[in-house]
Structure formats: C-alpha cells, structure tokens
C-alpha cells in the first residue's frame, strides 16, 4: 500500500517552547497508525500542524509533510481549505470547542458536504442522517435539529465522527475520538473505522492514550515523549518487545479489569514531562528513567531493533523481563 | 451501626422536551427515569452505562444544577431543594471531565481554586489565601504553578486544579464525572491515587462516573449500571465484576479492550441499532438488543429484585 501521509522532521515551537521535535511517521492507505504518549507530549499539536491549524503563536517547520504524493507545506490557505474536511478530515479532541454552539447539528453537518460537493440541502441531509445512523445515533431527524448543548458527551463525539466522514476522506486524523463513549459504542465506532479502512482504503492517524484500543486496532504505533517519537514499530512487536523505558512504563500502567488489587495504588510513572526549550540536549525521559546513566545527557542514538521497529534510547530494553 | 446515609436519591426523574423534526410533534426524552439509591459515608459509588443513558443528568441533579422533573435528593437526610446554593456548594462539589473547558482561561490557578470560597462571601482574605495555598500543596501543585493560567498547565495538572477547586469548601460529597478520561494512563493513575488518598484523609464520599471499567473496578466500592435512564443493576464492586447478572452489564464487561494485540474488536452482539431515548421500547428497555430476551421482556416491565443482600437487578431472567 502506498503512503497517504509522510511526515519527516516535524518541529513546532510556541515561543521558546518546543512542543514537537523532529517527529516522523508514515500513514499508509488502508492502515491505522496510532500515536500514544503522555498528556502534553505534543500529539494534538502534531495533528494540528499537519492540518495547518496551529494557533497563531505556533510555528511549524518540517522536512516533509507529504499528503497523497504532494508536499502540502507550500500550499496556500485556499488549497488547504480545499483538502481540509474533504480529502483530509479531522476529529478534534474536544468536541465542544469544534462544534459551534449556536448552530444546529444538522446545519453543521450539511455545511461540510455542501462546501466541498455540489449537492442539494436535501441530499446533504440524507447523507448526514445515514452517517449518524452508522455511528449509532438513533432518531437522527430529531438530533439534526438539536444544538450541541442538548447532546450528551458521547453523542457530540459521534456527531464529530460523522462530520469527519461526510466527504469520504482519504486520510482521517482522529484525536481521542472515543474518550466520551462507553465500551460497547466505542467498539462499534472502531469497527466502523476498520470497515472504512477496508472499503475505501482510508488511512487513519489515531491519537489515543488507551492502549487497549491501540492493541486492538493499530497496524503501527508511534510513541511520543516530550515532542519526539521515541519508539515506533508494528503493533504486535511493540507490545511484545517494548524497547524504550517509557514505553514499558506506559504499558505497565494500564489498569486491566480483574487484575487490580483493591486498596493498592495504581502503577504510574512518577514525575512529569519536562517543558522543552531550545538547546535541550540528551534524552528528555532521563529525569524519570530508572535506566538513566551519564550517557543519557548526550544526544540519543536511534536504534533499529527489528523490521520497522526503532527506538531512541541509550539503553533500550531488548529482552522482555530484563529490566535494568 | 446503620446511620442516616450521607446521600440518598429517591425516585429521581428528569425529562427533556425536544423538537421531533419538521412536521413532527415535540418529543419527551426521559433522560433519567425513577432512580433511587442510598450511599453511606466514605463509600464510592461507580456509575457506568451507555453514552447518553443519563449519567451526567443524574450527576447534575445531585449537584442541584438540574431541576428534577420529579423525585428528591437528600444530603445527610435534608432535601437538597431546602438548601440554598451556598449551602449546597459546601456539601457537594463536582469534578468534571474536561478540566480545560470548565476552567476560566483568563484567571490564575489560585483565583480559580479560591472562587468557591470567595463566592461564599464570609471568608477573610487571609483565610482564603491560607486555604488556597494549603490545597495547592495537597493536590501536588507548586505555589508558582498557582500563579499561572490554565493553558500553561498540562492536562493532568489542570485536573489537579479541578480537584482542588472542588475541595476548597471541604465538601462531604464529590461528584466526579469522567475525571480522568482525558488523561493518559500514567497521569490517570496519579490522579486516581490522589483522589483515593484525599477520600481517606478527608472522609469524603464519591460518586464516580466513568466509561473505564478497570478504573471503576479499582476505585468504586459499589457500582450502578444504567441503561436508557434506568438503573438496571447495582452491586458491590467485586461481586458485580465477578457475577454480572444483567445482560447489558455482561455485554459491557465483554466489550472492554484489554491491551492484547491480535484479539481484534469484540462484537458482543448488541447490534448497531442504538436505543432512542425519546421513543422507549415497551417492556424491558433493553429487550430489542438483548440476546437472552424472554417473550415477556417485550411486553412487561421487568421487576426490581434483590438477588442478594447487596445486589439489585431489573430483569426478567432469574
Ligand atoms: N497555543 C499554545 N501556546 C503555547 N503552548 C501550547 C499551545 N498549544 C499547545 N501548547 C503546548 O504544547 C505542548 C503539547 O501539547 P499537545 O496539546 O499537543 O499535547 P497532547 O499530547 O495532545 O496532550 P493530551 O494528551 O493532554 O491531549 C504542551 O506542553 C502544551 O502546553
Ligand atoms: N439540556 C438538554 N436538553 C435536551 N436533552 C438533553 C439535555 N441534556 C441532556 N439531554 C439528553 O439526555 C440524555 C442523557 O444525557 P446525559 O448527558 O445525562 O448522558 P450521559 O449518560 O452522561 O452520556 P455520556 O456518557 O455520553 O456523557 C441524552 O439523550 C441527551 O441528549
Ligand atoms: S535514553 Fe536513558 S534516560 Fe532515556 S529512556 Fe533510555 S535509558 Fe532512560
Ligand atoms: Mg491532545
Ligand atoms: Mg456524560
């Protein structure tokens, strides 16, 4: 399958803060690529940077941002507007900030389609209702006439998903698309995305902190820490042989039903992500890492540790069970 | 040693009117339908259920933010409707899901945390200052962070702010609606550990709404399962997870995605047709999707039964 999105050397600055640093990953057609990582590590900023939707104080720089064979960095605002919501759609992390509170759900859904396709209002409404049904919203006719505040959190999230699918995009960037959904609806939405991936060859960049979702739907995973992709690999490899100490810590923190002892604190990685400033050197995880040595203050080498599996670390864990 | 429960909810219902669409009559949406329960001090009631089944609406009624269509909430035996806004705020406080949209972006963290105290209008400035500083420390934030605005904090730190704001009036009950669903697993664990510590130290009682069943299993002492506005099952946490009785509870538990690659997505056979809250099925509300439905499920409302001392179940199956 060919690549639908190729990102190389992506950096985003907000004033002196480096939110994203030389991030790189590729999303293929018909593939789900997951990005995981701690709150604030730059996942949303990465996706906003791809869509060219950064806040005014954000500065983007990249070696490559190739969408469907073309570098879109040089695109004008108009060219971007043409592909955004159309060939490249995004489900934003916070539905309330991306749904306009003063318009009905119906007018917001149909507007997307009518902006990009020459269809009548009735056709647009029919498509909106069909998609709402597919994301599990019943009584779509009633929902179309409601305002965002009249919907539950999960309904709003599903409206956002339907909106992103209105134009049958080639690339879907989904930022935490199922956090507000119960597990049965979550499974339904994820099944729908898997179907579209098969049917339309949709490429999906899925941002989530739920490693259960990652394990079940991702073809490939990139783990971010402090703005960098610190480990990347095919899903099965990454879960079987997590090589970066952070990745291992993350997997160990996942609470699994039936396996938690009541009254005991949950496992967590102590400390917080440092804020990256210009000139930072060495591994950003070293302040929290049990394997850190003096070497970790130096530039970190990238190790290829398997087919399509690489890690940024001075002391990668190469064998499960042997923790330094 | 049975005393008055700290929280008791009696036949609570909430209905919304909604436009049915062009040329269609207004429809009545029963978001919460006749829910009753009691909660003892120091306990944690987990609430789980389908998106849109009425969890947030129930939480808002308990907080006094949404007027019930019928029924009453009692706090320490006193009807909530008999308390004014300030008195309510001293007893019950919320922690919501998205700390970002519920925090004023222009205020400093200290001002946000101290707002409930200032709104009471009875505290001296130095007392406000002292309590705010103590609480910042208690939730693991520095005084320097207290001077920042919300956008300068991480998601986990903002959730700590929301918790501090909820605790400043030293309430007895805290209603947490998806308090960690915006957080990654490590930060989530930190926040849950903090909530648990605070509960034990301050003898708090929690109502804890979450879609993450593993989290609920960890934090809750008892769990209530909601479906389309009804409480369909309730039990002690360990029992509910070990012996889920209601078919919906069983489907919910079977849909949990554990981090095991290769297992794919479970399909528990509920179908893709979601219920319509403004057009409730007859009989048991779950029957159109229930794999175990009996003939009477389509016509008769299931009785509320008590299979054990602690368990409550609304289902025709025995
Ligand atoms: N407009 C902005 N101005 C300044 N800093 C910003 C801005 N937007 C984001 N940042 C910073 O960039 C960093 C990355 O933020 P981002 O939203 O990408 O995190 P995230 O990985 O999506 O986290 P979460 O899991 O909490 O959503 C954070 O430190 C954040 O504070
Ligand atoms: N202000 C309102 N006006 C009309 N309908 C409303 C209003 N608030 C909630 N509802 C409806 O009530 C039902 C229950 O909503 P509620 O927000 O309580 O669900 P929830 O269980 O919290 O869902 P979620 O898990 O998705 O957050 C939904 O069908 C919702 O659309
Ligand atoms: S480079 Fe060093 S500090 Fe960073 S993760 Fe590897 S061992 Fe830990
Ligand atoms: Mg984000
Ligand atoms: Mg809710």
XYZ file of C-alpha atoms and ligand atoms in Angstrom:
714
model
C 0.000 0.000 0.000
C 1.262 3.451 -0.751
C 1.714 6.180 1.782
C -1.105 8.668 2.180
C 0.786 10.804 4.711
C 4.502 11.080 5.251
C 5.883 13.348 7.941
C 9.566 13.910 8.430
C 11.478 16.232 10.716
C 8.383 17.997 12.001
C 9.042 20.655 14.617
C 6.579 23.017 16.286
C 7.513 25.918 18.534
C 5.358 28.141 20.714
C 7.713 30.982 21.569
C 10.616 29.334 23.382
C 8.686 26.081 23.984
C 9.393 23.245 21.610
C 6.150 21.307 21.563
C 7.197 18.925 18.782
C 10.759 17.999 17.855
C 11.806 16.153 14.669
C 8.734 13.954 14.653
C 8.451 11.471 11.820
C 5.956 8.814 10.812
C 4.145 7.473 7.784
C 0.487 6.530 7.408
C -0.309 4.113 4.603
C -3.592 3.729 2.770
C -5.826 1.246 4.498
C -3.706 1.398 7.637
C -4.271 2.633 11.172
C -1.284 4.359 12.665
C -1.616 5.146 16.355
C 0.194 7.843 18.273
C 0.355 7.391 22.035
C 2.072 9.350 24.758
C 1.679 11.324 27.950
C -0.587 14.374 28.217
C 1.255 17.349 26.782
C 3.762 15.350 24.752
C 2.658 17.003 21.519
C 0.147 14.620 19.966
C -2.569 17.168 19.260
C -0.065 19.794 18.189
C 1.375 17.306 15.699
C -2.011 16.717 14.116
C -2.888 20.411 14.084
C 0.467 21.114 12.447
C -0.304 18.627 9.671
C -3.664 20.294 9.042
C -2.004 23.724 9.249
C -4.366 24.717 12.032
C -1.882 25.747 14.724
C -2.695 28.644 16.994
C -1.224 31.962 15.862
C 1.727 31.733 18.214
C 2.702 28.321 16.839
C 5.488 27.906 14.294
C 5.795 24.839 12.143
C 8.865 23.599 10.387
C 9.303 20.273 8.613
C 11.473 18.464 6.137
C 8.429 16.836 4.590
C 4.687 16.776 5.051
C 3.565 14.755 2.084
C -0.137 14.137 1.606
C -1.166 11.879 -1.293
C 2.139 12.424 -3.016
C 2.382 16.213 -2.653
C 4.201 18.279 -0.100
C 1.470 20.425 1.420
C 3.782 22.805 3.281
C 3.787 25.170 0.345
C 0.007 25.051 -0.067
C -1.831 28.331 0.108
C -4.599 28.800 2.668
C -7.105 28.236 -0.100
C -5.534 24.999 -1.207
C -5.504 23.787 2.401
C -9.139 24.732 2.852
C -9.957 22.687 -0.197
C -8.497 19.474 1.172
C -9.334 20.012 4.840
C -12.599 18.377 5.898
C -12.686 16.931 2.404
C -9.790 14.663 1.446
C -8.169 15.034 4.834
C -10.557 15.136 7.757
C -10.013 15.568 11.439
C -11.890 14.606 14.567
C -10.808 17.095 17.187
C -10.069 16.152 20.765
C -12.663 18.396 22.372
C -15.993 18.230 20.510
C -17.403 21.227 22.369
C -14.713 23.550 21.084
C -15.138 22.437 17.489
C -18.921 22.360 17.339
C -20.464 25.790 17.077
C -22.901 26.179 19.987
C -25.231 28.482 18.076
C -25.925 26.269 15.064
C -27.904 23.040 14.946
C -26.144 19.739 14.477
C -27.836 19.398 11.098
C -26.655 22.696 9.687
C -23.085 21.973 10.779
C -23.079 18.502 9.242
C -24.580 19.522 5.927
C -22.392 22.603 5.644
C -19.239 20.475 5.399
C -20.581 18.482 2.492
C -22.066 21.452 0.664
C -18.839 23.416 0.942
C -16.922 20.699 -0.898
C -19.519 18.961 -3.061
C -22.178 20.215 -5.375
C -25.169 18.678 -3.596
C -28.569 19.942 -2.555
C -29.524 20.550 1.059
C -31.820 17.529 0.910
C -29.037 15.289 -0.371
C -26.678 16.582 2.279
C -29.265 15.920 4.974
C -29.815 12.418 3.701
C -26.104 11.714 3.863
C -25.892 13.242 7.342
C -28.717 11.048 8.591
C -27.199 7.931 7.037
C -23.855 8.617 8.687
C -25.448 9.445 12.021
C -27.131 6.074 11.910
C -23.796 4.408 11.139
C -22.175 5.966 14.175
C -25.089 4.735 16.246
C -27.176 7.866 16.701
C -30.845 6.984 16.750
C -33.631 9.347 15.803
C -31.272 11.293 13.533
C -34.118 13.531 12.387
C -34.555 14.772 15.951
C -30.813 15.085 16.567
C -30.324 17.163 13.389
C -32.496 19.861 14.889
C -30.801 19.939 18.261
C -27.994 22.184 19.421
C -24.700 20.820 20.743
C -25.532 21.519 24.406
C -28.593 19.294 24.141
C -26.481 16.241 23.397
C -24.594 14.049 25.829
C -20.800 13.982 25.605
C -20.837 10.722 23.699
C -23.431 11.944 21.212
C -21.381 15.054 20.494
C -18.346 12.917 19.877
C -20.277 10.749 17.442
C -21.525 13.845 15.627
C -17.898 14.906 15.201
C -17.070 11.497 13.770
C -19.983 11.648 11.325
C -18.898 15.147 10.314
C -15.372 13.982 9.559
C -16.721 11.219 7.336
C -19.180 13.384 5.363
C -16.841 13.807 2.375
C -15.310 10.301 2.361
C -11.781 11.450 3.177
C -8.597 9.622 2.175
C -6.931 10.456 5.477
C -8.671 10.672 8.805
C -6.871 12.234 11.730
C -8.744 11.235 14.866
C -7.637 12.829 18.133
C -9.010 10.764 21.039
C -12.223 10.031 19.133
C -13.796 7.673 21.656
C -12.917 9.025 25.120
C -16.509 10.004 25.862
C -18.022 6.726 24.695
C -18.934 3.648 26.656
C -17.096 0.493 25.676
C -19.865 -1.024 23.568
C -20.298 2.130 21.481
C -16.542 2.506 21.341
C -16.250 -0.960 19.834
C -18.952 -0.070 17.321
C -17.165 3.102 16.207
C -13.843 1.317 15.956
C -15.461 -1.413 13.872
C -16.898 1.257 11.575
C -13.466 2.828 11.117
C -11.992 -0.600 10.386
C -14.658 -1.169 7.728
C -13.970 2.172 6.068
C -10.304 1.379 6.124
C -11.040 -1.796 4.174
C -13.757 -0.434 1.898
C -12.254 2.914 0.980
C -8.591 2.356 1.741
C -8.900 5.107 4.330
C -5.647 5.870 6.119
C -6.158 6.642 9.801
C -3.891 8.551 12.141
C -5.375 7.707 15.511
C -4.280 9.568 18.608
C -5.231 7.861 21.818
C -3.961 7.190 25.304
C -5.953 3.986 25.531
C -3.507 1.165 24.959
C -6.413 -1.272 24.784
C -7.583 0.493 21.623
C -4.067 0.636 20.254
C -3.544 -3.083 20.756
C -6.779 -3.967 19.037
C -6.897 -1.610 16.044
C -3.443 -0.252 15.232
C -1.269 -1.639 12.477
C 1.613 0.544 13.537
C 2.319 2.538 16.713
C 4.452 5.597 17.378
C 5.146 6.524 20.984
C 5.798 10.197 21.651
C 7.565 11.711 24.609
C 8.266 15.423 25.056
C 7.582 16.137 21.401
C 9.639 13.313 19.942
C 8.754 9.922 18.518
C 10.837 7.820 20.885
C 9.722 4.418 19.685
C 7.876 3.158 16.668
C 7.008 -0.300 15.469
C 4.366 -2.693 14.279
C 1.753 -3.181 16.963
C 2.500 -6.789 17.842
C 6.260 -6.098 18.045
C 5.828 -3.026 20.159
C 3.634 -4.763 22.717
C 5.735 -7.927 22.745
C 9.096 -6.152 22.918
C 8.710 -2.565 24.112
C 12.251 -1.250 23.937
C 12.072 2.251 25.384
C 11.847 2.512 29.167
C 8.975 4.968 28.739
C 7.002 2.609 26.505
C 7.467 -0.161 29.033
C 6.344 2.090 31.864
C 3.265 3.105 29.892
C 2.252 -0.481 29.181
C 2.739 -1.367 32.846
C 0.365 1.425 33.945
C -2.663 0.113 32.073
C -5.295 -0.980 34.553
C -6.739 -4.281 33.360
C -10.132 -5.346 34.707
C -9.988 -8.280 37.052
C -6.281 -7.807 37.692
C -6.307 -4.846 40.022
C -5.946 -5.268 43.728
C -8.399 -3.113 45.613
C -6.814 -0.729 48.087
C -3.462 -0.651 46.308
C -2.384 2.430 44.425
C -2.289 2.120 40.653
C 1.084 1.961 38.987
C 2.250 5.239 37.475
C 5.442 6.749 36.144
C 6.488 9.255 38.791
C 7.239 12.807 37.689
C 6.008 14.858 34.752
C 7.094 15.645 31.210
C 9.622 18.479 31.208
C 8.955 21.545 29.074
C 11.394 21.537 26.174
C 13.350 24.697 25.452
C 15.783 25.434 22.661
C 19.192 23.862 23.154
C 17.972 20.933 25.223
C 20.330 18.012 24.900
C 20.109 14.344 25.674
C 17.133 12.194 26.475
C 14.073 14.035 27.765
C 12.984 10.994 29.755
C 16.180 10.717 31.776
C 14.755 12.584 34.797
C 12.202 9.814 35.289
C 14.077 6.851 33.925
C 15.350 4.011 36.079
C 17.912 3.050 33.430
C 19.418 6.525 33.020
C 23.196 6.966 33.116
C 25.549 9.872 32.362
C 25.428 8.889 28.710
C 21.778 9.925 28.637
C 22.715 13.619 28.819
C 24.257 13.216 25.358
C 22.465 13.122 22.001
C 20.394 9.989 21.774
C 21.100 7.446 19.027
C 18.339 5.826 17.037
C 18.496 2.032 17.086
C 16.840 -0.196 14.539
C 15.893 -3.161 16.647
C 13.729 -5.048 14.193
C 11.879 -4.705 10.940
C 10.148 -1.294 11.088
C 10.885 -1.132 14.804
C 13.161 1.598 16.064
C 13.846 3.298 19.347
C 15.557 6.466 20.572
C 17.413 5.451 23.719
C 20.911 4.921 25.049
C 19.889 1.792 26.905
C 16.993 0.174 25.114
C 15.482 -2.856 26.763
C 15.940 -5.614 24.267
C 14.624 -8.599 26.122
C 11.286 -8.609 27.876
C 11.639 -9.268 31.567
C 15.173 -7.958 31.970
C 14.714 -4.511 33.313
C 17.796 -2.501 34.091
C -24.204 0.856 63.050
C -26.548 1.998 60.377
C -26.861 5.773 60.375
C -28.541 8.202 58.009
C -26.878 7.727 54.604
C -24.911 10.743 53.500
C -26.590 10.728 50.103
C -29.943 9.385 49.220
C -31.767 9.693 45.949
C -35.461 8.973 45.864
C -37.465 8.311 42.689
C -35.458 10.824 40.742
C -36.516 11.537 37.173
C -35.623 14.113 34.577
C -37.315 14.679 31.258
C -36.385 16.977 28.413
C -38.657 18.214 25.666
C -37.137 18.046 22.258
C -38.151 19.042 18.780
C -39.136 15.954 16.825
C -38.098 17.259 13.440
C -40.051 19.083 10.780
C -43.818 18.470 10.973
C -43.306 16.144 13.900
C -44.583 16.709 17.388
C -42.337 17.641 20.269
C -40.999 14.552 21.938
C -40.371 13.842 25.543
C -36.960 12.479 26.294
C -36.694 10.616 29.568
C -33.049 11.111 30.433
C -33.320 9.747 33.980
C -36.257 7.621 34.963
C -37.185 6.871 38.558
C -33.808 6.182 40.112
C -33.416 5.553 43.831
C -30.356 4.652 45.855
C -28.571 5.443 49.092
C -24.889 5.865 49.737
C -23.073 5.565 53.065
C -20.360 7.988 54.112
C -16.866 7.178 52.861
C -18.081 4.934 50.063
C -17.526 5.330 46.342
C -20.437 4.701 44.022
C -19.280 3.963 40.491
C -21.787 4.707 37.730
C -21.336 3.088 34.338
C -23.604 2.804 31.333
C -24.153 3.591 27.732
C -23.301 7.019 26.350
C -26.424 9.114 26.696
C -28.064 6.890 29.322
C -28.406 9.787 31.749
C -25.301 9.645 33.956
C -24.410 13.309 33.638
C -28.027 14.343 34.028
C -28.230 12.311 37.242
C -24.996 13.905 38.449
C -26.288 17.387 37.665
C -29.464 16.731 39.639
C -27.460 15.537 42.636
C -25.399 18.723 42.374
C -28.530 20.850 42.189
C -27.549 22.096 38.709
C -30.515 20.458 37.030
C -34.000 20.529 38.462
C -35.556 17.056 38.643
C -38.910 16.543 36.934
C -39.837 14.517 39.987
C -38.171 12.919 42.978
C -35.761 14.332 45.520
C -32.134 14.199 46.539
C -31.326 14.079 50.259
C -27.959 15.020 51.687
C -27.413 13.963 55.290
C -31.151 13.493 55.461
C -32.040 17.013 54.333
C -33.793 17.556 50.995
C -31.480 19.282 48.535
C -34.274 21.615 47.477
C -34.390 23.025 51.011
C -30.773 24.209 50.778
C -29.676 27.409 49.076
C -26.898 27.495 46.517
C -24.151 28.331 49.017
C -25.176 25.646 51.452
C -25.256 23.100 48.641
C -21.805 24.150 47.496
C -20.458 23.482 50.992
C -21.767 19.916 50.879
C -21.399 18.735 47.295
C -18.876 19.646 44.648
C -18.219 18.437 41.102
C -15.092 17.390 39.240
C -15.864 17.267 35.532
C -14.196 15.524 32.638
C -12.613 18.245 30.694
C -10.795 20.489 33.094
C -9.886 22.848 30.281
C -13.340 23.919 29.249
C -14.539 24.118 32.837
C -11.706 26.417 33.958
C -11.790 30.111 33.149
C -8.839 30.583 30.746
C -8.109 34.141 31.907
C -7.930 33.509 35.649
C -4.890 32.364 37.533
C -4.972 28.921 39.062
C -5.116 30.424 42.557
C -8.122 32.533 41.664
C -9.854 29.551 40.109
C -9.308 27.395 43.162
C -10.404 30.063 45.625
C -13.512 31.119 43.712
C -15.979 28.890 45.620
C -14.569 30.288 48.871
C -14.914 33.876 47.698
C -18.430 33.172 46.421
C -19.462 32.250 49.961
C -18.760 35.859 50.918
C -17.957 35.003 54.539
C -14.218 34.369 54.464
C -11.440 36.841 55.290
C -8.815 37.390 52.560
C -6.004 35.893 54.651
C -8.108 32.799 55.338
C -8.770 32.434 51.605
C -5.056 32.810 50.910
C -4.111 30.259 53.554
C -6.610 27.622 52.474
C -5.732 28.022 48.799
C -2.024 27.604 49.451
C -2.611 24.551 51.615
C -4.788 22.931 48.994
C -2.380 23.640 46.145
C 0.196 21.721 48.085
C -2.262 18.978 48.962
C -3.009 18.205 45.295
C 0.636 18.377 44.293
C 0.882 21.807 42.664
C 3.516 24.412 43.498
C 2.804 27.992 44.555
C 4.468 29.106 41.337
C 2.021 26.987 39.322
C -0.756 28.687 41.259
C 0.142 31.941 39.543
C -0.201 30.539 36.042
C -3.259 30.401 33.776
C -4.834 27.072 32.744
C -3.246 26.920 29.267
C 0.165 26.856 30.921
C -0.547 23.575 32.674
C -0.706 20.022 31.384
C -3.941 18.068 31.263
C -3.075 16.198 34.442
C -2.166 19.397 36.253
C -5.420 21.017 35.183
C -7.305 18.063 36.596
C -5.500 18.633 39.891
C -6.758 22.231 39.760
C -10.317 20.999 39.249
C -9.940 18.697 42.237
C -8.523 21.483 44.410
C -11.389 23.764 43.437
C -13.868 21.045 44.354
C -12.269 20.543 47.767
C -11.730 24.124 48.904
C -15.058 24.317 50.719
C -14.366 20.989 52.413
C -17.448 19.318 50.960
C -18.699 15.929 52.138
C -19.549 14.557 48.698
C -17.645 14.904 45.452
C -19.292 14.021 42.154
C -16.664 13.002 39.624
C -17.956 12.853 36.041
C -15.272 11.210 33.899
C -12.489 12.838 35.901
C -9.651 11.054 34.123
C -10.897 10.223 30.670
C -8.822 12.992 29.087
C -5.630 11.741 30.700
C -3.026 9.200 29.738
C -2.687 6.075 31.843
C 0.207 7.242 33.978
C -1.299 10.622 34.822
C -4.660 8.931 35.301
C -3.093 6.670 37.902
C -1.589 9.675 39.698
C -4.967 11.441 39.805
C -6.859 8.339 40.947
C -4.309 7.708 43.659
C -4.664 11.324 44.767
C -8.475 11.089 44.851
C -8.249 7.945 46.924
C -5.801 9.478 49.378
C -7.995 12.563 49.777
C -11.053 10.434 50.318
C -9.433 8.558 53.165
C -7.834 11.606 54.768
C -10.864 13.873 54.491
C -13.552 11.182 54.857
C -15.125 12.091 51.538
C -17.868 10.234 49.717
C -17.625 9.955 45.928
C -19.992 9.379 43.078
C -17.696 8.333 40.273
C -18.894 8.232 36.662
C -16.620 6.598 34.144
C -16.545 4.585 30.944
C -13.332 2.926 32.013
C -14.446 -0.235 33.731
C -10.995 -1.103 35.013
C -10.849 2.272 36.729
C -14.311 1.819 38.209
C -13.348 -1.605 39.452
C -10.382 -0.064 41.175
C -11.946 2.995 42.801
C -15.573 2.065 43.477
C -16.905 0.205 46.474
C -20.204 -0.362 44.713
C -21.308 0.018 41.124
C -24.543 1.046 39.481
C -25.193 0.201 35.839
C -27.538 2.459 33.885
C -29.318 1.805 30.629
C -31.631 4.337 28.975
C -32.320 6.302 32.109
C -32.878 3.272 34.349
C -30.704 1.669 36.947
C -30.619 -1.910 35.679
C -28.161 -3.401 38.142
C -26.357 -2.456 41.291
C -23.954 -4.438 43.437
C -20.778 -4.406 45.472
C -17.900 -3.862 43.043
C -16.202 -7.230 43.381
C -19.498 -9.110 43.034
C -20.604 -7.104 40.039
C -17.402 -7.781 38.165
C -17.359 -11.429 39.184
C -21.043 -12.153 38.604
C -22.610 -9.626 36.263
C -26.313 -10.536 36.190
C -27.931 -8.128 33.759
C -27.347 -8.971 30.077
C -26.360 -5.349 29.455
C -23.764 -5.478 32.227
C -22.446 -8.680 30.717
C -22.171 -7.040 27.278
C -20.408 -4.061 28.803
C -17.807 -6.188 30.562
C -17.258 -8.257 27.431
C -16.566 -5.121 25.375
C -13.576 -3.970 27.401
C -10.481 -3.684 25.242
C -7.541 -5.147 27.102
C -4.108 -4.323 25.724
C -3.670 -7.623 23.935
C -2.747 -7.207 20.278
C -4.236 -9.642 17.826
C -7.510 -10.120 19.639
C -9.347 -7.671 17.411
C -12.546 -5.908 18.358
C -15.133 -7.814 20.348
C -18.622 -7.949 18.938
C -20.928 -8.805 21.784
C -23.983 -8.996 19.556
C -25.785 -5.881 20.772
C -26.248 -4.822 17.167
C -25.638 -1.374 15.801
C -29.101 -0.075 16.453
C -28.950 2.182 19.420
C -31.977 2.862 21.533
C -33.891 6.081 21.077
C -34.395 7.765 24.446
C -37.368 9.708 23.141
C -39.098 6.576 21.962
C -38.604 3.942 24.600
C -39.181 0.280 23.833
C -42.071 -1.359 25.667
C -41.389 -3.908 28.356
C -37.725 -4.053 29.208
C -35.900 -1.166 27.554
C -33.059 -3.427 26.646
C -35.128 -6.153 25.016
C -34.599 -5.183 21.332
C -30.867 -5.720 21.820
C -30.866 -8.423 24.442
C -29.536 -11.823 23.431
C -31.317 -13.546 26.295
C -34.711 -11.897 25.980
C -37.771 -13.924 27.001
C -41.194 -13.431 25.400
C -42.471 -11.333 28.319
C -39.496 -8.956 28.008
C -41.157 -7.254 25.059
C -44.356 -6.508 26.895
C -43.853 -6.423 30.658
C -41.598 -4.077 32.555
C -39.112 -6.180 34.458
C -39.478 -6.202 38.240
C -36.840 -4.779 40.536
C -35.420 -7.666 42.508
C -32.785 -8.258 45.164
C -30.926 -11.457 44.263
C -28.668 -10.996 47.303
C -28.464 -8.579 50.224
C -26.435 -6.095 48.232
C -27.493 -6.774 44.687
C -30.324 -5.017 42.877
C -31.413 -6.204 39.445
C -34.074 -5.126 36.987
C -34.519 -8.054 34.607
C -36.953 -10.890 33.893
C -34.199 -13.504 33.943
C -33.723 -15.315 37.203
N -1.301 27.606 21.706
C -0.321 27.168 22.514
N 0.521 28.026 23.120
C 1.524 27.579 23.916
N 1.756 26.290 24.186
C 0.949 25.386 23.603
C -0.130 25.766 22.752
N -0.776 24.644 22.333
C -0.115 23.610 22.903
N 0.919 24.055 23.656
C 1.856 23.215 24.404
O 2.375 22.227 23.551
C 2.583 21.003 24.251
C 1.927 19.851 23.529
O 0.520 19.977 23.615
P -0.498 18.948 22.966
O -1.842 19.569 23.079
O -0.040 18.543 21.628
O -0.405 17.710 23.959
P -1.099 16.293 23.800
O -0.015 15.302 23.593
O -2.165 16.349 22.777
O -1.698 16.088 25.258
P -3.111 15.482 25.740
O -2.921 14.003 25.799
O -3.291 16.075 27.097
O -4.139 15.909 24.755
C 2.024 21.227 25.664
O 3.092 21.490 26.535
C 1.141 22.449 25.506
O 1.072 23.187 26.709
N -30.335 20.211 28.068
C -30.805 19.142 27.410
N -31.800 19.230 26.519
C -32.265 18.143 25.845
N -31.794 16.908 26.008
C -30.784 16.734 26.889
C -30.223 17.824 27.626
N -29.231 17.337 28.427
C -29.163 16.023 28.168
N -30.102 15.644 27.260
C -30.342 14.286 26.752
O -30.492 13.421 27.848
C -29.897 12.148 27.562
C -28.911 11.805 28.658
O -27.803 12.690 28.600
P -26.581 12.639 29.627
O -25.664 13.755 29.279
O -27.097 12.574 31.001
O -25.931 11.227 29.254
P -24.598 10.526 29.799
O -25.014 9.214 30.357
O -23.837 11.447 30.660
O -23.827 10.262 28.436
P -22.279 10.303 28.091
O -21.715 9.039 28.607
O -22.307 10.318 26.586
O -21.713 11.550 28.693
C -29.293 12.266 26.165
O -30.157 11.696 25.229
C -29.164 13.755 25.959
O -29.248 14.085 24.599
S 17.979 7.251 26.915
Fe 18.462 6.863 29.003
S 17.084 8.101 30.147
Fe 16.306 7.948 28.104
S 14.957 6.259 28.226
Fe 16.843 5.447 27.515
S 17.839 4.823 29.376
Fe 16.197 6.097 30.012
Mg -4.208 16.285 22.842
Mg -21.930 12.416 30.443
